[in-house]
Amino acid sequence: MSVEGWQIDTAPRRTGASGLRSMPGLGECLVVLVLLTSFYVRSEQGADDPTPYDLLMVLTVGTLFLFGLKFPRGLGWPAALWGLVVIGYGIGAMDALYLEKVRPALIVTIYLVGSFLFFASFVYADAARRLGLMFWAYTVAACFVAALGVGGYFHLFPGSESFLVFGRATGTFNDPNVFAPFLVAPILFLAMKLSTAQRLRSLWMLAPLGLLVMAMLLSFSRGGWGNLFLSAVVFLVLTLATSRSSQQTFRLIGFAALMGFALTILIGVALSNPRVSELFTERASLTQDYDVDPERGRFESQARAFSMVLQNPWGIGQAQWAIINDLDTHNVYLHVLVAGGFLSGLAFLGFIGVTLVRGARAASVPGPQQGMLIVAYAALVGHFAEGVIIDIDSWRHLYLLLGMLWGAMLAVEARKPGSMAAEPAPTVWR
């Protein structure tokens, strides 16, 4: 049955089945190529030009769905909630003062949500294998951009200044506050691989892990630091909670202590550089002058944004508040509320709530995908928390993580006896 071009798979799921049966190798290669380009998201300020990642994404999505990739039925709820967010944006746009800004913003939102649904469908078809491929590709991209950021900070090559913003490492990102969160999931992934490694030769992963942590430090992003800390705590708690033996538990605790010691040494070495130490001292405080300015500060701006929501419960449209207020909300929840009113805001909160609850349940289920599922879940918890101090709804890697989590989560749920995904269904929507 055709429903607005959606292909939704309601048939029984077979373990190891590929959503791209006729060309699984090409499909996986395309996705890996997309993720390898995810490190480059730089554009002119205020421009909406697509990046190589975006162009390859469109090509990959079209190719894989053309050759038979299907939406799992379980994506209905998240798709419906995001649909309400988009509808709210549309209603709010009816009264937009700067209508020319609405269309590009709405197109970007639909594209990003589409990328989430695509990644979820791709992972669902073969969760353990495809999660591994995607995390390794993501980690390679993160290491490359981290090397550019660290090298740029220490002026190790010509033109290194182009990889800095205000003396902070950004790599090929426009903003160090996006660059740093991009590194969180790869850091957790390498930590997970090291904590479960059985051979000494796996210690090579300490080198890229150290590089990623150094890049995180040199971004001087308070939000990124807090994101990593919270994500690491959630990762450790969930990993310990799902440990299946006392030996594994003690090993995890020992690994965590060893990593903490190694990171302390790494940070100490970095801080021995006077330039690093000076900027670190400045950025390490909880608030900056631009946070608490009584007239143009971040917190004052958020208070004005909430007042605008109360005055316009249906929203004022996307890309409006930053122009009206001359400063954005720096809070993704207020950002969505101002743009799409209570309809978008409540739907967005509902999606996050469903993601956190169902993700936690799936993380407790043993299986080859469990460790990677926990990594994606922990990283998303950190991102959702960081969303209180920054707008994260336009970050491409956020939708990648959401797709990885939802695809693995639905695959786990499909294996449960009596689940709807595991039972024969009378129809397949095509």
Short mmCIF file of C-alpha atoms in Angstrom, two decimals:
data_model
loop_
_atom_site.label_atom_id
_atom_site.label_comp_id
_atom_site.label_asym_id
_atom_site.label_seq_id
_atom_site.Cartn_x
_atom_site.Cartn_y
_atom_site.Cartn_z
CA MET A 1 0.00 0.00 0.00
CA SER A 2 1.36 3.44 -0.93
CA VAL A 3 1.43 6.12 1.72
CA GLU A 4 3.18 9.28 0.54
CA GLY A 5 6.11 7.32 -0.86
CA TRP A 6 6.92 5.52 2.39
CA GLN A 7 8.08 1.92 2.32
CA ILE A 8 7.24 0.43 5.69
CA ASP A 9 8.20 -3.14 6.49
CA THR A 10 5.60 -4.91 8.61
CA ALA A 11 6.67 -8.40 7.60
CA PRO A 12 8.46 -10.76 10.00
CA ARG A 13 12.09 -9.79 10.53
CA ARG A 14 14.70 -12.49 9.93
CA THR A 15 17.98 -12.30 11.82
CA GLY A 16 20.78 -11.09 9.60
CA ALA A 17 18.40 -10.12 6.80
CA SER A 18 19.53 -7.26 4.62
CA GLY A 19 17.23 -4.42 3.60
CA LEU A 20 19.34 -4.19 0.45
CA ARG A 21 19.43 -7.83 -0.54
CA SER A 22 20.39 -7.27 -4.16
CA MET A 23 23.39 -5.07 -3.38
CA PRO A 24 24.33 -5.21 0.32
CA GLY A 25 28.01 -4.48 -0.30
CA LEU A 26 27.37 -1.34 -2.32
CA GLY A 27 24.79 -0.09 0.17
CA GLU A 28 27.15 -0.43 3.11
CA CYS A 29 30.00 1.15 1.16
CA LEU A 30 27.82 4.16 0.34
CA VAL A 31 26.85 4.65 3.98
CA VAL A 32 30.47 4.32 5.09
CA LEU A 33 31.46 6.91 2.49
CA VAL A 34 28.75 9.28 3.77
CA LEU A 35 30.04 8.95 7.33
CA LEU A 36 33.67 9.40 6.28
CA THR A 37 32.68 12.84 4.92
CA SER A 38 30.75 13.79 8.06
CA PHE A 39 33.79 15.65 9.44
CA TYR A 40 33.34 18.47 6.90
CA VAL A 41 30.35 20.68 7.67
CA ARG A 42 31.91 24.10 7.17
CA SER A 43 29.95 26.74 5.26
CA GLU A 44 29.77 30.48 4.94
CA GLN A 45 28.11 32.19 7.90
CA GLY A 46 24.35 32.17 7.37
CA ALA A 47 24.60 30.18 4.13
CA ASP A 48 22.53 27.07 3.43
CA ASP A 49 24.96 25.48 0.96
CA PRO A 50 24.99 21.67 1.12
CA THR A 51 28.19 19.93 2.17
CA PRO A 52 29.69 16.80 0.52
CA TYR A 53 28.02 14.84 3.34
CA ASP A 54 24.60 16.18 2.33
CA LEU A 55 25.07 15.46 -1.37
CA LEU A 56 26.26 11.92 -0.72
CA MET A 57 23.42 11.41 1.76
CA VAL A 58 20.78 12.26 -0.83
CA LEU A 59 22.42 9.93 -3.36
CA THR A 60 22.70 7.11 -0.82
CA VAL A 61 19.15 7.42 0.47
CA GLY A 62 17.75 7.39 -3.06
CA THR A 63 19.88 4.43 -4.11
CA LEU A 64 19.17 2.23 -1.09
CA PHE A 65 15.43 2.79 -1.07
CA LEU A 66 15.33 2.25 -4.83
CA PHE A 67 16.89 -1.18 -4.28
CA GLY A 68 14.53 -2.23 -1.53
CA LEU A 69 15.47 -0.75 1.85
CA LYS A 70 12.30 -0.43 3.95
CA PHE A 71 11.13 1.53 6.94
CA PRO A 72 10.50 -0.80 9.90
CA ARG A 73 7.00 -0.48 11.29
CA GLY A 74 8.34 0.64 14.67
CA LEU A 75 9.45 3.96 13.18
CA GLY A 76 5.81 5.04 12.97
CA TRP A 77 5.76 6.73 16.38
CA PRO A 78 8.97 8.74 16.05
CA ALA A 79 8.01 9.72 12.50
CA ALA A 80 4.59 10.87 13.73
CA LEU A 81 6.11 12.94 16.55
CA TRP A 82 8.56 14.60 14.17
CA GLY A 83 5.66 15.16 11.80
CA LEU A 84 3.89 17.12 14.54
CA VAL A 85 7.06 19.16 15.09
CA VAL A 86 7.15 20.05 11.38
CA ILE A 87 3.42 20.83 11.32
CA GLY A 88 3.91 23.17 14.27
CA TYR A 89 6.71 24.89 12.41
CA GLY A 90 4.40 25.32 9.43
CA ILE A 91 1.61 26.80 11.53
CA GLY A 92 4.02 29.20 13.20
CA ALA A 93 5.37 30.25 9.82
CA MET A 94 1.94 31.59 8.84
CA ASP A 95 2.67 34.70 10.93
CA ALA A 96 6.42 34.85 10.25
CA LEU A 97 7.88 38.34 9.81
CA TYR A 98 10.79 37.10 7.70
CA LEU A 99 9.05 34.60 5.48
CA GLU A 100 12.05 34.18 3.17
CA LYS A 101 13.94 32.55 6.06
CA VAL A 102 11.28 29.95 6.76
CA ARG A 103 11.49 27.79 3.65
CA PRO A 104 15.24 26.98 3.85
CA ALA A 105 14.96 26.23 7.58
CA LEU A 106 11.97 23.93 7.04
CA ILE A 107 13.70 22.09 4.20
CA VAL A 108 16.76 21.51 6.40
CA THR A 109 14.58 20.15 9.22
CA ILE A 110 12.78 17.73 6.90
CA TYR A 111 16.10 16.61 5.43
CA LEU A 112 17.63 15.98 8.88
CA VAL A 113 14.58 14.05 10.09
CA GLY A 114 14.71 12.04 6.86
CA SER A 115 18.37 11.19 7.55
CA PHE A 116 17.38 9.92 11.00
CA LEU A 117 14.68 7.67 9.55
CA PHE A 118 17.09 6.41 6.89
CA PHE A 119 19.87 5.55 9.35
CA ALA A 120 17.37 3.78 11.62
CA SER A 121 16.08 1.70 8.71
CA PHE A 122 19.59 0.85 7.57
CA VAL A 123 20.73 -0.27 11.03
CA TYR A 124 17.54 -2.23 11.72
CA ALA A 125 18.15 -4.56 8.78
CA ASP A 126 21.38 -5.93 10.34
CA ALA A 127 21.97 -4.13 13.63
CA ALA A 128 25.20 -5.59 15.02
CA ARG A 129 27.11 -5.60 11.73
CA ARG A 130 25.97 -2.19 10.52
CA LEU A 131 26.40 -0.47 13.86
CA GLY A 132 30.01 -1.63 13.86
CA LEU A 133 30.63 -0.38 10.32
CA MET A 134 29.01 2.97 11.06
CA PHE A 135 30.81 3.55 14.35
CA TRP A 136 34.19 2.78 12.81
CA ALA A 137 33.54 5.12 9.87
CA TYR A 138 32.31 7.83 12.24
CA THR A 139 35.40 7.35 14.42
CA VAL A 140 37.78 7.63 11.45
CA ALA A 141 36.08 10.90 10.44
CA ALA A 142 36.30 12.16 14.03
CA CYS A 143 40.01 11.32 14.25
CA PHE A 144 40.71 13.13 11.00
CA VAL A 145 38.97 16.33 12.08
CA ALA A 146 40.50 16.03 15.57
CA ALA A 147 43.98 15.86 13.99
CA LEU A 148 43.21 19.02 12.02
CA GLY A 149 42.00 20.75 15.18
CA VAL A 150 44.98 19.75 17.32
CA GLY A 151 47.48 20.39 14.52
CA GLY A 152 45.91 23.75 13.85
CA TYR A 153 46.04 24.73 17.49
CA PHE A 154 49.76 24.04 17.73
CA HIS A 155 50.43 25.45 14.21
CA LEU A 156 51.89 22.21 12.93
CA PHE A 157 51.20 22.96 9.25
CA PRO A 158 50.68 25.94 6.92
CA GLY A 159 47.23 27.52 7.05
CA SER A 160 46.57 26.08 10.50
CA GLU A 161 44.67 29.23 11.53
CA SER A 162 41.77 28.14 9.33
CA PHE A 163 41.09 25.30 11.77
CA LEU A 164 40.71 27.65 14.75
CA VAL A 165 38.01 30.08 15.86
CA PHE A 166 38.99 32.65 18.48
CA GLY A 167 42.00 30.51 19.36
CA ARG A 168 39.87 27.39 19.90
CA ALA A 169 40.17 24.17 17.89
CA THR A 170 37.29 23.67 15.46
CA GLY A 171 38.77 21.50 12.70
CA THR A 172 36.46 21.72 9.70
CA PHE A 173 33.46 22.85 11.75
CA ASN A 174 32.19 26.42 11.95
CA ASP A 175 31.85 26.33 15.72
CA PRO A 176 33.94 24.67 18.45
CA ASN A 177 30.69 24.06 20.35
CA VAL A 178 29.60 21.70 17.56
CA PHE A 179 33.06 20.26 16.93
CA ALA A 180 33.41 19.06 20.54
CA PRO A 181 30.07 17.17 20.78
CA PHE A 182 30.85 15.51 17.43
CA LEU A 183 33.76 13.76 19.19
CA VAL A 184 31.77 12.39 22.14
CA ALA A 185 30.39 9.18 20.60
CA PRO A 186 33.72 8.14 18.98
CA ILE A 187 35.47 8.64 22.34
CA LEU A 188 32.94 6.38 24.04
CA PHE A 189 33.13 3.86 21.21
CA LEU A 190 36.92 3.52 21.48
CA ALA A 191 36.63 3.32 25.26
CA MET A 192 34.08 0.52 24.88
CA LYS A 193 36.30 -1.38 22.43
CA LEU A 194 39.32 -1.04 24.73
CA SER A 195 37.35 -2.14 27.80
CA THR A 196 36.33 -5.36 26.05
CA ALA A 197 39.62 -6.02 24.22
CA GLN A 198 41.20 -9.43 24.78
CA ARG A 199 44.62 -8.87 23.20
CA LEU A 200 47.47 -6.43 23.76
CA ARG A 201 47.53 -5.48 20.10
CA SER A 202 44.20 -3.69 20.69
CA LEU A 203 46.09 -1.07 22.67
CA TRP A 204 46.71 0.79 19.40
CA MET A 205 43.29 2.35 20.01
CA LEU A 206 44.79 4.37 22.86
CA ALA A 207 46.44 6.66 20.28
CA PRO A 208 43.23 7.78 18.50
CA LEU A 209 41.44 7.95 21.85
CA GLY A 210 44.12 10.30 23.20
CA LEU A 211 43.90 12.41 20.03
CA LEU A 212 40.12 12.76 20.37
CA VAL A 213 40.35 13.72 24.04
CA MET A 214 43.07 16.29 23.28
CA ALA A 215 40.90 17.80 20.55
CA MET A 216 37.97 17.91 22.96
CA LEU A 217 40.11 19.78 25.49
CA LEU A 218 41.46 22.26 22.92
CA SER A 219 37.95 23.11 21.71
CA PHE A 220 37.49 24.84 25.07
CA SER A 221 33.79 24.08 24.80
CA ARG A 222 32.16 24.00 28.22
CA GLY A 223 29.11 22.32 26.73
CA GLY A 224 31.25 19.72 25.00
CA TRP A 225 33.16 18.97 28.20
CA GLY A 226 29.93 18.59 30.17
CA ASN A 227 28.44 16.48 27.38
CA LEU A 228 31.40 14.09 27.47
CA PHE A 229 31.40 13.88 31.26
CA LEU A 230 27.69 13.07 31.50
CA SER A 231 27.83 10.66 28.56
CA ALA A 232 30.80 8.85 30.11
CA VAL A 233 28.97 8.52 33.45
CA VAL A 234 25.85 7.12 31.74
CA PHE A 235 28.00 4.78 29.65
CA LEU A 236 29.83 3.48 32.74
CA VAL A 237 26.64 3.05 34.78
CA LEU A 238 24.81 1.18 32.01
CA THR A 239 27.83 -0.97 31.21
CA LEU A 240 28.24 -1.94 34.86
CA ALA A 241 24.50 -2.53 35.23
CA THR A 242 24.48 -4.91 32.26
CA SER A 243 27.68 -6.71 33.23
CA ARG A 244 27.15 -10.47 33.19
CA SER A 245 29.92 -11.53 35.58
CA SER A 246 31.91 -10.24 38.54
CA GLN A 247 35.07 -10.59 36.45
CA GLN A 248 33.66 -8.28 33.79
CA THR A 249 32.53 -5.80 36.47
CA PHE A 250 35.97 -5.63 38.09
CA ARG A 251 37.58 -5.29 34.67
CA LEU A 252 35.33 -2.36 33.79
CA ILE A 253 36.04 -0.64 37.10
CA GLY A 254 39.76 -1.15 36.64
CA PHE A 255 39.61 0.13 33.08
CA ALA A 256 37.66 3.21 34.17
CA ALA A 257 40.24 3.96 36.87
CA LEU A 258 43.12 3.46 34.41
CA MET A 259 41.49 5.71 31.83
CA GLY A 260 40.84 8.37 34.44
CA PHE A 261 44.50 8.29 35.41
CA ALA A 262 45.67 8.43 31.78
CA LEU A 263 43.33 11.32 30.97
CA THR A 264 44.54 13.23 34.01
CA ILE A 265 48.12 12.91 32.77
CA LEU A 266 47.11 13.92 29.24
CA ILE A 267 45.24 16.99 30.46
CA GLY A 268 48.12 17.87 32.79
CA VAL A 269 50.60 17.75 29.92
CA ALA A 270 48.32 19.95 27.80
CA LEU A 271 47.87 22.48 30.59
CA SER A 272 51.64 22.79 30.96
CA ASN A 273 51.43 24.91 27.81
CA PRO A 274 50.84 28.52 29.00
CA ARG A 275 48.49 29.35 26.12
CA VAL A 276 46.35 26.28 26.80
CA SER A 277 46.36 26.93 30.54
CA GLU A 278 45.27 30.55 30.17
CA LEU A 279 42.32 29.80 27.90
CA PHE A 280 41.36 26.76 29.96
CA THR A 281 41.17 28.89 33.12
CA GLU A 282 38.98 31.41 31.32
CA ARG A 283 36.63 28.82 29.83
CA ALA A 284 36.40 26.53 32.87
CA SER A 285 34.12 28.90 34.82
CA LEU A 286 30.42 27.99 34.86
CA THR A 287 29.32 31.34 33.47
CA GLN A 288 30.83 33.93 31.16
CA ASP A 289 30.03 37.63 30.91
CA TYR A 290 27.82 37.01 27.87
CA ASP A 291 25.74 34.54 29.92
CA VAL A 292 24.74 36.93 32.71
CA ASP A 293 24.63 40.33 31.00
CA PRO A 294 21.37 41.86 32.35
CA GLU A 295 20.37 43.28 28.96
CA ARG A 296 21.89 41.10 26.23
CA GLY A 297 22.96 37.99 28.13
CA ARG A 298 22.10 34.42 27.25
CA PHE A 299 19.86 33.90 30.28
CA GLU A 300 18.01 37.17 29.73
CA SER A 301 17.47 36.22 26.10
CA GLN A 302 15.99 32.87 27.17
CA ALA A 303 13.57 34.66 29.51
CA ARG A 304 12.43 36.88 26.63
CA ALA A 305 12.04 33.82 24.40
CA PHE A 306 9.75 32.14 26.91
CA SER A 307 7.66 35.31 27.14
CA MET A 308 7.35 35.23 23.36
CA VAL A 309 6.08 31.64 23.55
CA LEU A 310 3.36 32.67 26.00
CA GLN A 311 2.34 35.51 23.71
CA ASN A 312 2.41 33.30 20.59
CA PRO A 313 1.42 29.75 21.65
CA TRP A 314 1.34 28.62 18.00
CA GLY A 315 4.89 29.84 17.40
CA ILE A 316 6.44 32.51 15.22
CA GLY A 317 8.13 30.28 12.62
CA GLN A 318 11.66 29.01 12.18
CA ALA A 319 14.68 31.33 11.87
CA GLN A 320 12.70 34.28 13.24
CA TRP A 321 13.71 34.72 16.89
CA ALA A 322 17.43 35.20 16.22
CA ILE A 323 16.59 38.10 13.90
CA ILE A 324 13.94 39.65 16.13
CA ASN A 325 16.02 39.31 19.28
CA ASP A 326 19.46 39.68 17.64
CA LEU A 327 20.46 36.60 19.65
CA ASP A 328 19.29 32.99 19.44
CA THR A 329 17.79 31.08 22.36
CA HIS A 330 20.86 28.91 23.11
CA ASN A 331 18.38 26.30 24.37
CA VAL A 332 17.01 23.77 21.92
CA TYR A 333 13.78 23.27 23.88
CA LEU A 334 12.99 26.98 23.85
CA HIS A 335 14.17 27.12 20.25
CA VAL A 336 11.57 24.57 19.16
CA LEU A 337 8.88 26.17 21.34
CA VAL A 338 9.42 29.64 19.91
CA ALA A 339 9.47 28.39 16.32
CA GLY A 340 6.56 25.93 16.41
CA GLY A 341 4.67 26.76 19.60
CA PHE A 342 3.42 24.22 22.08
CA LEU A 343 2.55 21.71 19.35
CA SER A 344 6.18 21.43 18.21
CA GLY A 345 7.57 21.79 21.72
CA LEU A 346 5.47 19.04 23.27
CA ALA A 347 6.02 16.71 20.31
CA PHE A 348 9.78 17.27 20.55
CA LEU A 349 9.77 16.54 24.28
CA GLY A 350 7.62 13.48 23.64
CA PHE A 351 10.11 12.16 21.11
CA ILE A 352 13.00 12.63 23.53
CA GLY A 353 11.05 10.96 26.33
CA VAL A 354 10.18 7.93 24.18
CA THR A 355 13.79 7.69 23.00
CA LEU A 356 15.19 7.74 26.53
CA VAL A 357 12.70 5.25 27.99
CA ARG A 358 12.77 2.71 25.17
CA GLY A 359 16.50 3.14 24.67
CA ALA A 360 17.19 2.32 28.32
CA ARG A 361 15.10 -0.84 28.04
CA ALA A 362 16.89 -1.95 24.88
CA ALA A 363 20.28 -1.27 26.45
CA SER A 364 19.57 -3.91 29.09
CA VAL A 365 19.07 -6.70 26.52
CA PRO A 366 22.20 -8.83 25.91
CA GLY A 367 23.40 -9.23 22.36
CA PRO A 368 26.19 -8.38 19.95
CA GLN A 369 24.82 -4.87 19.52
CA GLN A 370 24.51 -4.09 23.24
CA GLY A 371 27.80 -2.26 23.76
CA MET A 372 27.32 -0.03 20.71
CA LEU A 373 23.70 0.62 21.61
CA ILE A 374 24.84 1.80 25.05
CA VAL A 375 27.41 4.08 23.40
CA ALA A 376 24.75 5.70 21.19
CA TYR A 377 22.32 6.00 24.10
CA ALA A 378 24.88 7.53 26.48
CA ALA A 379 26.04 10.03 23.83
CA LEU A 380 22.43 11.09 23.20
CA VAL A 381 21.80 11.63 26.91
CA GLY A 382 24.76 14.01 26.92
CA HIS A 383 23.45 15.80 23.83
CA PHE A 384 19.94 16.16 25.23
CA ALA A 385 21.42 17.66 28.39
CA GLU A 386 23.66 20.02 26.43
CA GLY A 387 20.56 21.14 24.55
CA VAL A 388 19.65 23.17 27.64
CA ILE A 389 22.49 25.60 26.83
CA ILE A 390 22.74 25.40 23.03
CA ASP A 391 20.58 24.75 19.97
CA ILE A 392 21.36 21.22 18.80
CA ASP A 393 18.50 20.61 16.38
CA SER A 394 20.60 21.41 13.29
CA TRP A 395 23.53 19.13 14.13
CA ARG A 396 23.83 16.42 11.48
CA HIS A 397 25.55 13.95 13.81
CA LEU A 398 22.65 14.18 16.28
CA TYR A 399 20.35 12.57 13.72
CA LEU A 400 23.01 9.98 12.93
CA LEU A 401 23.11 8.96 16.61
CA LEU A 402 19.31 8.94 16.79
CA GLY A 403 19.15 6.68 13.75
CA MET A 404 21.75 4.31 15.15
CA LEU A 405 19.93 4.07 18.49
CA TRP A 406 16.44 3.65 17.04
CA GLY A 407 17.56 1.09 14.45
CA ALA A 408 19.31 -1.03 17.09
CA MET A 409 16.48 -0.51 19.55
CA LEU A 410 13.83 -1.71 17.10
CA ALA A 411 16.01 -4.69 16.16
CA VAL A 412 16.24 -5.66 19.84
CA GLU A 413 12.50 -5.27 20.32
CA ALA A 414 11.83 -7.37 17.21
CA ARG A 415 13.63 -10.33 18.79
CA LYS A 416 11.38 -10.39 21.83
CA PRO A 417 8.79 -13.18 21.80
CA GLY A 418 5.31 -11.86 21.17
CA SER A 419 6.46 -8.49 19.92
CA MET A 420 4.51 -6.99 17.03
CA ALA A 421 7.67 -6.73 14.95
CA ALA A 422 8.27 -10.45 15.34
CA GLU A 423 4.77 -11.52 14.31
CA PRO A 424 3.54 -11.96 10.75
CA ALA A 425 1.72 -8.89 9.49
CA PRO A 426 -1.04 -8.96 6.87
CA THR A 427 0.23 -6.04 4.79
CA VAL A 428 3.43 -4.40 3.66
CA TRP A 429 3.21 -0.68 2.90
CA ARG A 430 5.21 0.10 -0.22
#
